Short mmCIF file of C-alpha atoms and ligand atoms in Angstrom, two decimals:
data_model
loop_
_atom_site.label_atom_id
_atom_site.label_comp_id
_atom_site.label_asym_id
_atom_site.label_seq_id
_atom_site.Cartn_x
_atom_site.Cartn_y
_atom_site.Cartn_z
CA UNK A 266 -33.43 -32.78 -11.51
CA UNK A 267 -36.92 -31.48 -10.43
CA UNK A 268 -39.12 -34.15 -8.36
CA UNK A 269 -41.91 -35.71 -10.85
CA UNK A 270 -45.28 -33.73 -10.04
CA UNK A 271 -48.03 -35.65 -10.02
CA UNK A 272 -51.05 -33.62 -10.24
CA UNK A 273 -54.22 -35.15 -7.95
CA UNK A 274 -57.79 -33.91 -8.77
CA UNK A 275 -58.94 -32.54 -5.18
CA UNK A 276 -62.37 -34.33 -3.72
CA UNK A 277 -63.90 -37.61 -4.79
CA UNK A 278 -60.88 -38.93 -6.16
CA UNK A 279 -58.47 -37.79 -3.74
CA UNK A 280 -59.08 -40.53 -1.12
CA UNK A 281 -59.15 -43.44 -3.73
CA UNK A 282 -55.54 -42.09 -5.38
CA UNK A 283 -54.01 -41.91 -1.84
CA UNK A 284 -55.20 -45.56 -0.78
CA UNK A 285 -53.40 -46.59 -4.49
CA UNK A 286 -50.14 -44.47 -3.56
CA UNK A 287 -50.11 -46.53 -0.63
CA UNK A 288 -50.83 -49.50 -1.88
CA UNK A 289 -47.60 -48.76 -4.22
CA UNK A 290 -45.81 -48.53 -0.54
CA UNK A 291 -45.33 -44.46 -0.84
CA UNK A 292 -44.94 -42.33 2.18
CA UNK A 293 -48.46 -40.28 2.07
CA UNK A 294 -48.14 -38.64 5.82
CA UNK A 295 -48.24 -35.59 4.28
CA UNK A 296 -51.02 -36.24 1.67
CA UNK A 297 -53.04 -37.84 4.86
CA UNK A 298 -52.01 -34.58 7.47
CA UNK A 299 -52.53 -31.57 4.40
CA UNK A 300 -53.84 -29.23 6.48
CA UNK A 301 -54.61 -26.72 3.60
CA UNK A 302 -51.46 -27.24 1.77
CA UNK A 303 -51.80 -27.53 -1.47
CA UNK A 304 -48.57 -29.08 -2.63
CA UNK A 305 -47.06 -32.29 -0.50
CA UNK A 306 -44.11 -34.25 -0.53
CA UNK A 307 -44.50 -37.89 -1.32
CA UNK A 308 -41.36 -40.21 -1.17
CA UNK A 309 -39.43 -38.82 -4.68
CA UNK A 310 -42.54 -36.90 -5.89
CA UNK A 311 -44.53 -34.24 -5.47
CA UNK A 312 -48.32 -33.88 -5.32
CA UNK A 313 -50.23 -31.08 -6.62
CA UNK A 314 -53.65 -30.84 -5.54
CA UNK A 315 -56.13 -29.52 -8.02
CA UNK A 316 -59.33 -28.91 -9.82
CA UNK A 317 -59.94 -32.01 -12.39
CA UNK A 318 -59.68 -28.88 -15.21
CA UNK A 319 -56.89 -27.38 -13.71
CA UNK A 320 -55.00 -30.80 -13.29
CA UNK A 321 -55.29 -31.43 -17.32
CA UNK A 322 -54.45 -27.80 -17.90
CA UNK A 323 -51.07 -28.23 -15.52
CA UNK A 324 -50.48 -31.45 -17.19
CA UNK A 325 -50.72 -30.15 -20.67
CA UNK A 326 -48.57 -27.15 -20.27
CA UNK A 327 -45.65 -28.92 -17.82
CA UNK A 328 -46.45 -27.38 -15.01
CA UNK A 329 -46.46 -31.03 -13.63
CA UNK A 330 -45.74 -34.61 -15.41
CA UNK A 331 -48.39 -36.71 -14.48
CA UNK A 332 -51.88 -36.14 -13.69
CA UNK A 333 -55.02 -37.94 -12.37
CA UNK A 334 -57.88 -37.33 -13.53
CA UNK A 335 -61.66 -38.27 -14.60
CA UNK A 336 -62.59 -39.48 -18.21
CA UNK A 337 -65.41 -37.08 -17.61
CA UNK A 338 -62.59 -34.04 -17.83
CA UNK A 339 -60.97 -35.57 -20.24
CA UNK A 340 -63.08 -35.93 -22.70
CA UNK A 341 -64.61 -32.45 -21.92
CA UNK A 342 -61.42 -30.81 -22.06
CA UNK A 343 -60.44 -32.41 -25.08
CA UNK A 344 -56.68 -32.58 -23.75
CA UNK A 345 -53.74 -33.04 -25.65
CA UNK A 346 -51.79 -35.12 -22.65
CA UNK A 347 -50.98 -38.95 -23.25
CA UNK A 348 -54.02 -40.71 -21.75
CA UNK A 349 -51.60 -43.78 -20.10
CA UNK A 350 -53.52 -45.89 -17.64
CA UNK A 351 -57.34 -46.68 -16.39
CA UNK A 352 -57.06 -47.11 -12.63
CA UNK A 353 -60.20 -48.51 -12.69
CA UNK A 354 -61.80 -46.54 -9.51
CA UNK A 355 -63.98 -43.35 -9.94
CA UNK A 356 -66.29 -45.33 -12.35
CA UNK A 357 -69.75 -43.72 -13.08
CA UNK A 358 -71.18 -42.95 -16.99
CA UNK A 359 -72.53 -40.05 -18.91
CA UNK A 360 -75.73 -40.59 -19.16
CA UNK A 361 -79.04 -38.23 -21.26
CA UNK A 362 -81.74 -38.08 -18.24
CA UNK A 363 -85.76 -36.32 -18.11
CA UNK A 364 -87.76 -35.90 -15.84
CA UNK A 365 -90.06 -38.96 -15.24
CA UNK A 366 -92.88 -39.55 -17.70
CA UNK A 367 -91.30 -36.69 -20.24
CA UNK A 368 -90.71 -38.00 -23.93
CA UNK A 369 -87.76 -36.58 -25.03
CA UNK A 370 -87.43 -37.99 -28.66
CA UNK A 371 -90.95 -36.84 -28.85
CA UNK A 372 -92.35 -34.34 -31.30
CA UNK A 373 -90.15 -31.79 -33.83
CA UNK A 374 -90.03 -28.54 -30.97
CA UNK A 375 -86.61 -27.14 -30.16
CA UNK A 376 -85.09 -29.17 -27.68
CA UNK A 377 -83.06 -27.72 -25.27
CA UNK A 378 -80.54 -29.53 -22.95
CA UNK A 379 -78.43 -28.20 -19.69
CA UNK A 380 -75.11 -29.88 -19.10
CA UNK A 381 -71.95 -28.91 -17.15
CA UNK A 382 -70.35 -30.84 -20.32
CA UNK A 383 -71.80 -29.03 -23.29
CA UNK A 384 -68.85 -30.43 -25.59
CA UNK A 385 -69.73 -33.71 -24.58
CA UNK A 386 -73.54 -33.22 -25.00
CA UNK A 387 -72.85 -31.60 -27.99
CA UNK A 388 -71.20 -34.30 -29.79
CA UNK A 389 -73.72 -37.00 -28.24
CA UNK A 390 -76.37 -34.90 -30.52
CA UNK A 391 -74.13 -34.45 -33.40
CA UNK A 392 -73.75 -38.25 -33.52
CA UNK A 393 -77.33 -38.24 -33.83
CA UNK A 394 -77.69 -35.88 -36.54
CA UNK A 395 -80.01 -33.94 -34.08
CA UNK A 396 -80.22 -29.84 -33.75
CA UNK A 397 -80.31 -29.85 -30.00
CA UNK A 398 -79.57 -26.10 -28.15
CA UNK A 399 -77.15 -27.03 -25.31
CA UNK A 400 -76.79 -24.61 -22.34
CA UNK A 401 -73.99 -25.36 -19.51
CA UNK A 402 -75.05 -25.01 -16.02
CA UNK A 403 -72.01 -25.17 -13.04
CA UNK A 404 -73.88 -27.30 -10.58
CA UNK A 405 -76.77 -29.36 -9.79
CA UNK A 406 -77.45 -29.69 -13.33
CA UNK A 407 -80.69 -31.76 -12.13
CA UNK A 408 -82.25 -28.72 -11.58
CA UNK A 409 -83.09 -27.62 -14.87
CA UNK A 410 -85.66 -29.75 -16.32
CA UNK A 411 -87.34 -29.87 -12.68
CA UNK A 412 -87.77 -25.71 -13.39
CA UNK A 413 -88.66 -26.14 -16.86
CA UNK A 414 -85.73 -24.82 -18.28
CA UNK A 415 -84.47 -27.44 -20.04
CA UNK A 416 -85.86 -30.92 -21.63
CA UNK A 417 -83.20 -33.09 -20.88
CA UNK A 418 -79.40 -32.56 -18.81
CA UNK A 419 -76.75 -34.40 -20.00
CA UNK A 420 -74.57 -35.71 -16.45
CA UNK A 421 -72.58 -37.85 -14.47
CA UNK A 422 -74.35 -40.62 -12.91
CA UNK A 423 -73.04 -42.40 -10.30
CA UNK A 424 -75.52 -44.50 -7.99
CA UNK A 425 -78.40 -42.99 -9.69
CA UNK A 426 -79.78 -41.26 -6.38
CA UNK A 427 -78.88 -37.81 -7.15
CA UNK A 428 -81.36 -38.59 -10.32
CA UNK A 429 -83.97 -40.76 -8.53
CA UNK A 430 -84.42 -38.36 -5.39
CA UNK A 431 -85.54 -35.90 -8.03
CA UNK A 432 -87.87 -37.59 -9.50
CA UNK A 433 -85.09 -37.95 -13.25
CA UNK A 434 -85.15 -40.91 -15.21
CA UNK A 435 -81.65 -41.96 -17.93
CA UNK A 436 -82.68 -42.11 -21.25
CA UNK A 437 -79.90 -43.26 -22.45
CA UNK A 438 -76.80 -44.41 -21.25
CA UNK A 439 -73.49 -41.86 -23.54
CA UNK A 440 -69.69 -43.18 -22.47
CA UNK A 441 -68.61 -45.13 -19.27
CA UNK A 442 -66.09 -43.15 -17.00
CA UNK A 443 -63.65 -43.43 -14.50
CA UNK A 444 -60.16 -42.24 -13.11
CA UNK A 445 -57.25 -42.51 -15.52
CA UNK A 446 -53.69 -41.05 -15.53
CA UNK A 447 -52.40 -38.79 -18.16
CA UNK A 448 -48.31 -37.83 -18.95
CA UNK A 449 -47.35 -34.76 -20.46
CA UNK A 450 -45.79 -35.03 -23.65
CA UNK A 451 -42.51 -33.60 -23.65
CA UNK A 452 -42.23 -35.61 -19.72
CA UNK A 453 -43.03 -39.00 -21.28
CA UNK A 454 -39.40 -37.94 -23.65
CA UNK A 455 -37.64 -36.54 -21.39
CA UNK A 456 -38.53 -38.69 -17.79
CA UNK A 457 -38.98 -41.82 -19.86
CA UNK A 458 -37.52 -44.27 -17.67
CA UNK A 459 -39.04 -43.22 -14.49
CA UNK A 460 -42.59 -42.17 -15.48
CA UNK A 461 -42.19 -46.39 -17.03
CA UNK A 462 -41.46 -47.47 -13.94
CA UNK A 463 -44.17 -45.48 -12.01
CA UNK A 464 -46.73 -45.98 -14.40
CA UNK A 465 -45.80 -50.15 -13.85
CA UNK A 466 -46.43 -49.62 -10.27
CA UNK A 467 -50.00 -48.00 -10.47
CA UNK A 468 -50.83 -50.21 -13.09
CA UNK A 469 -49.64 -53.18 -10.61
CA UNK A 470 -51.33 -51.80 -7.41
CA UNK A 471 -54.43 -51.23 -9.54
CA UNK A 472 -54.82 -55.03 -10.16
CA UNK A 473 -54.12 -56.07 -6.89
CA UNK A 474 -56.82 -53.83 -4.82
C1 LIG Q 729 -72.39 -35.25 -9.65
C2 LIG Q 729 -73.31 -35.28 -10.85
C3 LIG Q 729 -74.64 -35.66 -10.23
C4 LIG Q 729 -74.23 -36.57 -9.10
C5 LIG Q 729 -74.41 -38.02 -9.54
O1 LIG Q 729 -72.53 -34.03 -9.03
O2 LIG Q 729 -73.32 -34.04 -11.53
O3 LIG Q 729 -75.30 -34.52 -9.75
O4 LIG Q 729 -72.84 -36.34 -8.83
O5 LIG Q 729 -74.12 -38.93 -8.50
P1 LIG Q 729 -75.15 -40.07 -8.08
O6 LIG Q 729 -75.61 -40.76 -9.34
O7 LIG Q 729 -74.34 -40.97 -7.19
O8 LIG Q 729 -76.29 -39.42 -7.36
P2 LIG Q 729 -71.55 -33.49 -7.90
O9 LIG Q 729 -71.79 -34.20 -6.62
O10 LIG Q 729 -70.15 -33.55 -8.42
O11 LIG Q 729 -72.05 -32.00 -7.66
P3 LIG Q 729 -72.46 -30.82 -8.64
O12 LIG Q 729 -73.65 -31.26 -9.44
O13 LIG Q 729 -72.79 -29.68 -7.75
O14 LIG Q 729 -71.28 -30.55 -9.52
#
């Protein structure tokens, strides 16, 4: 039978997932000495390295079992994969920021919010009952209000700094978020046994660190 692929989003998480692997007591030599290889060897298993969309869209499809991947992505994506386990690391929130002073709620003009999660913002609004015109921006989403393109953004915030250093304010705090593991469907059938026993072992190592 085919190795279990375990899908890894590539960057922020990467480091924390590796520490947990070998906290679990896997061999990560080759996760830790990559080079630019994209798809390593680790003990029984292999490990895909990926872009946090691309990791639920392997997952979903069966292109590989398991994935890890942000809430953030998850909830964007809207993907179909079990959602199994929090790990617990990765934690930041969704939050609705301005710029300092601005009054969002304020006043009955067309508000207009950048986000590089419009589904999320979009349902954050809906909730609200509030027309809202949502545009998604790739990157530095902080940039929009501070060139007077948009009202409000709709992000990830972490420490807050990426906010605070340009002069951005939360005005309301939307979902909490952090790393969590997903299975593919027709895996979690099929691989039962030993997608069990290696979700017990993250969950375990989890706890511990
Ligand atoms: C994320 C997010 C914020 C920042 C928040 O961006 O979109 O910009 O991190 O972190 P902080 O609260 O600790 O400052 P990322 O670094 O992923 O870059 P990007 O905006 O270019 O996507």
């Amino acid at each position: 039978m085919n190795p279990i692929r375990i899908a890894l989003t590539k960057g922020r998480l990467e480091k924390r997932a590796v520490e947990l692997f070998g906290a679990i007591g896997f061999d990560c030599s080759q996760l830790l000495n990559k080079g630019r290889r994209l798809i390593l060897p680790m003990d029984s298993y292999e490990v895909v390295l990926a872009k946090a969309q691309d990791v639920i869209t392997y997952v979903e499809h069966g292109a590989c079992d398991v994935g890890l991947v942000g809430k953030d992505t998850i909830v964007e994506s809207g993907c179909t994969a079990y959602e199994m386990l929090d790990l617990g690391f990765g934690k930041c929130r969704f939050a609705l920021a301005c710029r300092e002073g601005a009054d969002f709620y304020h006043g009955y003009h067309e508000r207009v919010v950048a986000s590089k999660y419009p589904h999320v913002a979009k349902a954050f609004f809906e909730q609200k009952g509030m027309d809202v015109k949502i545009i998604k921006i790739e990157g530095s989403v902080e940039l929009a209000p501070l060139l007077d393109f948009a009202h409000a953004i709709v992000d990830i915030v972490e420490t807050g700094s990426t906010l605070r250093e340009n002069g951005l304010v939360v005005i309301e705090d939307i979902m909490p978020i952090s790393a969590r593991v997903i299975v593919n469907q027709a895996s979690m059938k099929l691989r039962r046994a030993a997608l069990e026993q290696l979700l017990e072992e993250m969950a375990v190592a989890v706890k511990v660190n």
